[in-house]
Amino acid sequence: MRLEQADCLAFLGSLPDGSVDVIVTDPAYSGMNERLKLGNGRIVGQYAQKGTEGGKWFREFQDSEENYRQFLEQCRRVLNPETGHIYIMFDSYSLLSLGPLMRDYFAVKNLITWDKVNIGMGHYFRRRHEYVIFATNGNNRKLRHQSFPDVWRFKRLHRAAYVTQKPVELFQAMIFASAEPGFTVCDPFMGSGSAAIAALKNGCHFWGGDVAETAVTLAQTRISTFQETGQDPLQPKPANLPGEKIFWDKL
Ligand SMILES: C[S@@+](CC[C@H](N)C(=O)[O-])C[C@H]1O[C@@H](n2cnc3c(N)ncnc32)[C@H](O)[C@@H]1O
């Protein structure tokens, strides 16, 4: 387990070439919040204080094409050429602006839809889904099974401990599909550490970074509690619908 408070480029830059098997990440894109101004000022009002001491919102990655290309370049370098799989999450804004750049660095295999079950913010149709681009580092390594679907249904977390905390199941789906136990999984925008919990549940090593001290402290406490008790203090309940099996339950 390696956790660091660092900018994503510095964090990835500190990792050796080819040292990671699977990247799963949920970057803090600036485009949607800066340009679409969703939420009628409720969140946007606090959003204006992003990155400040005590502010609810964290600092975002400035998602210019130049910055994003540097990020993708680092992801490609650290991924193992033979085993490397990568999952990057996108909102509907960043999918159209930055998503296509992934083809310049990786062999893009599919676009997965995360159905969050309950609607969120949005002026023109309330948002109920996000995307995940799945790609390989040019290798032909398969998923663990050919039966996994490309629409995943997990309830969004309501009033979570961390502002953009995602369900652990979302990362479990990525890691279960792509990682063998003992693989190294990396998340350079780890937030509260949901991907770390998912990696541990799949018997993988985890390397995570986040620019915010609050995120790293929260993730550290969450991970140690999970290691000591087997309980996840930040997501005590599963995010799948009652009675609905997840694809790894069906194998
Ligand atoms: C969308 S959140 C990730 C949430 C996480 N998936 C979870 O379930 O808690 C994005 C994270 O990126 C971090 N971040 C913003 N800019 C960053 C940068 N330049 N480098 C690394 N982390 C950054 C933020 O502090 C935030 O915790």
JSON list of C-alpha atoms and ligand atoms in Angstrom, two decimals, residues 6-9 26-28 58-61 162 164-167 171 187-195 209-212 215 222, ligand 1:
[
{"chain": "A", "resi": 6, "resn": "ALA", "atom": "CA", "xyz": [0.79, 14.76, -4.52]},
{"chain": "A", "resi": 7, "resn": "ASP", "atom": "CA", "xyz": [-0.35, 16.24, -7.80]},
{"chain": "A", "resi": 8, "resn": "CYS", "atom": "CA", "xyz": [-1.22, 13.45, -10.26]},
{"chain": "A", "resi": 9, "resn": "LEU", "atom": "CA", "xyz": [1.67, 14.28, -12.58]},
{"chain": "A", "resi": 26, "resn": "ASP", "atom": "CA", "xyz": [-12.01, 9.27, -11.38]},
{"chain": "A", "resi": 27, "resn": "PRO", "atom": "CA", "xyz": [-10.30, 12.60, -12.13]},
{"chain": "A", "resi": 28, "resn": "ALA", "atom": "CA", "xyz": [-11.54, 15.97, -10.88]},
{"chain": "A", "resi": 58, "resn": "PHE", "atom": "CA", "xyz": [-11.40, 20.22, -3.63]},
{"chain": "A", "resi": 59, "resn": "ARG", "atom": "CA", "xyz": [-8.94, 21.60, -6.12]},
{"chain": "A", "resi": 60, "resn": "GLU", "atom": "CA", "xyz": [-9.50, 20.36, -9.66]},
{"chain": "A", "resi": 61, "resn": "PHE", "atom": "CA", "xyz": [-7.19, 19.18, -12.33]},
{"chain": "A", "resi": 162, "resn": "TYR", "atom": "CA", "xyz": [-16.35, 12.82, 0.79]},
{"chain": "A", "resi": 164, "resn": "THR", "atom": "CA", "xyz": [-17.47, 13.09, -4.82]},
{"chain": "A", "resi": 165, "resn": "GLN", "atom": "CA", "xyz": [-17.17, 9.69, -3.17]},
{"chain": "A", "resi": 166, "resn": "LYS", "atom": "CA", "xyz": [-18.08, 6.89, -5.58]},
{"chain": "A", "resi": 167, "resn": "PRO", "atom": "CA", "xyz": [-19.44, 3.44, -4.74]},
{"chain": "A", "resi": 171, "resn": "PHE", "atom": "CA", "xyz": [-14.08, 0.20, -8.84]},
{"chain": "A", "resi": 187, "resn": "ASP", "atom": "CA", "xyz": [-5.47, 5.61, -8.68]},
{"chain": "A", "resi": 188, "resn": "PRO", "atom": "CA", "xyz": [-3.77, 9.03, -8.99]},
{"chain": "A", "resi": 189, "resn": "PHE", "atom": "CA", "xyz": [-7.03, 10.89, -8.03]},
{"chain": "A", "resi": 190, "resn": "MET", "atom": "CA", "xyz": [-8.00, 8.60, -5.16]},
{"chain": "A", "resi": 191, "resn": "GLY", "atom": "CA", "xyz": [-10.19, 10.96, -3.08]},
{"chain": "A", "resi": 192, "resn": "SER", "atom": "CA", "xyz": [-11.55, 9.00, -0.11]},
{"chain": "A", "resi": 193, "resn": "GLY", "atom": "CA", "xyz": [-9.90, 5.76, -1.30]},
{"chain": "A", "resi": 194, "resn": "SER", "atom": "CA", "xyz": [-12.89, 3.86, -2.76]},
{"chain": "A", "resi": 195, "resn": "ALA", "atom": "CA", "xyz": [-10.55, 2.27, -5.34]},
{"chain": "A", "resi": 209, "resn": "GLY", "atom": "CA", "xyz": [-2.27, 9.75, -4.75]},
{"chain": "A", "resi": 210, "resn": "ASP", "atom": "CA", "xyz": [-4.35, 12.88, -4.23]},
{"chain": "A", "resi": 211, "resn": "VAL", "atom": "CA", "xyz": [-3.40, 16.52, -4.14]},
{"chain": "A", "resi": 212, "resn": "ALA", "atom": "CA", "xyz": [-5.62, 17.22, -1.10]},
{"chain": "A", "resi": 215, "resn": "ALA", "atom": "CA", "xyz": [-8.48, 13.20, 1.02]},
{"chain": "A", "resi": 222, "resn": "ARG", "atom": "CA", "xyz": [-10.61, 4.29, 5.94]},
{"chain": "B", "resi": 1, "resn": "LIG", "atom": "C1", "xyz": [-13.70, 13.00, -8.23]},
{"chain": "B", "resi": 1, "resn": "LIG", "atom": "S1", "xyz": [-12.63, 12.98, -6.85]},
{"chain": "B", "resi": 1, "resn": "LIG", "atom": "C2", "xyz": [-12.25, 11.27, -6.61]},
{"chain": "B", "resi": 1, "resn": "LIG", "atom": "C3", "xyz": [-13.23, 10.61, -5.68]},
{"chain": "B", "resi": 1, "resn": "LIG", "atom": "C4", "xyz": [-12.90, 9.15, -5.41]},
{"chain": "B", "resi": 1, "resn": "LIG", "atom": "N1", "xyz": [-13.09, 8.34, -6.58]},
{"chain": "B", "resi": 1, "resn": "LIG", "atom": "C5", "xyz": [-13.73, 8.61, -4.25]},
{"chain": "B", "resi": 1, "resn": "LIG", "atom": "O1", "xyz": [-14.53, 7.67, -4.45]},
{"chain": "B", "resi": 1, "resn": "LIG", "atom": "O2", "xyz": [-13.62, 9.18, -3.14]},
{"chain": "B", "resi": 1, "resn": "LIG", "atom": "C6", "xyz": [-11.16, 13.63, -7.54]},
{"chain": "B", "resi": 1, "resn": "LIG", "atom": "C7", "xyz": [-10.02, 13.86, -6.60]},
{"chain": "B", "resi": 1, "resn": "LIG", "atom": "O3", "xyz": [-8.95, 14.42, -7.34]},
{"chain": "B", "resi": 1, "resn": "LIG", "atom": "C8", "xyz": [-8.20, 15.26, -6.49]},
{"chain": "B", "resi": 1, "resn": "LIG", "atom": "N2", "xyz": [-7.39, 16.16, -7.33]},
{"chain": "B", "resi": 1, "resn": "LIG", "atom": "C9", "xyz": [-7.73, 17.34, -7.91]},
{"chain": "B", "resi": 1, "resn": "LIG", "atom": "N3", "xyz": [-6.74, 17.82, -8.66]},
{"chain": "B", "resi": 1, "resn": "LIG", "atom": "C10", "xyz": [-5.73, 16.93, -8.56]},
{"chain": "B", "resi": 1, "resn": "LIG", "atom": "C11", "xyz": [-4.43, 16.85, -9.11]},
{"chain": "B", "resi": 1, "resn": "LIG", "atom": "N4", "xyz": [-3.97, 17.81, -9.90]},
{"chain": "B", "resi": 1, "resn": "LIG", "atom": "N5", "xyz": [-3.66, 15.76, -8.81]},
{"chain": "B", "resi": 1, "resn": "LIG", "atom": "C12", "xyz": [-4.13, 14.79, -7.98]},
{"chain": "B", "resi": 1, "resn": "LIG", "atom": "N6", "xyz": [-5.35, 14.82, -7.40]},
{"chain": "B", "resi": 1, "resn": "LIG", "atom": "C13", "xyz": [-6.14, 15.86, -7.70]},
{"chain": "B", "resi": 1, "resn": "LIG", "atom": "C14", "xyz": [-9.21, 15.93, -5.62]},
{"chain": "B", "resi": 1, "resn": "LIG", "atom": "O4", "xyz": [-8.63, 16.34, -4.39]},
{"chain": "B", "resi": 1, "resn": "LIG", "atom": "C15", "xyz": [-10.27, 14.82, -5.46]},
{"chain": "B", "resi": 1, "resn": "LIG", "atom": "O5", "xyz": [-10.08, 14.12, -4.24]}
]
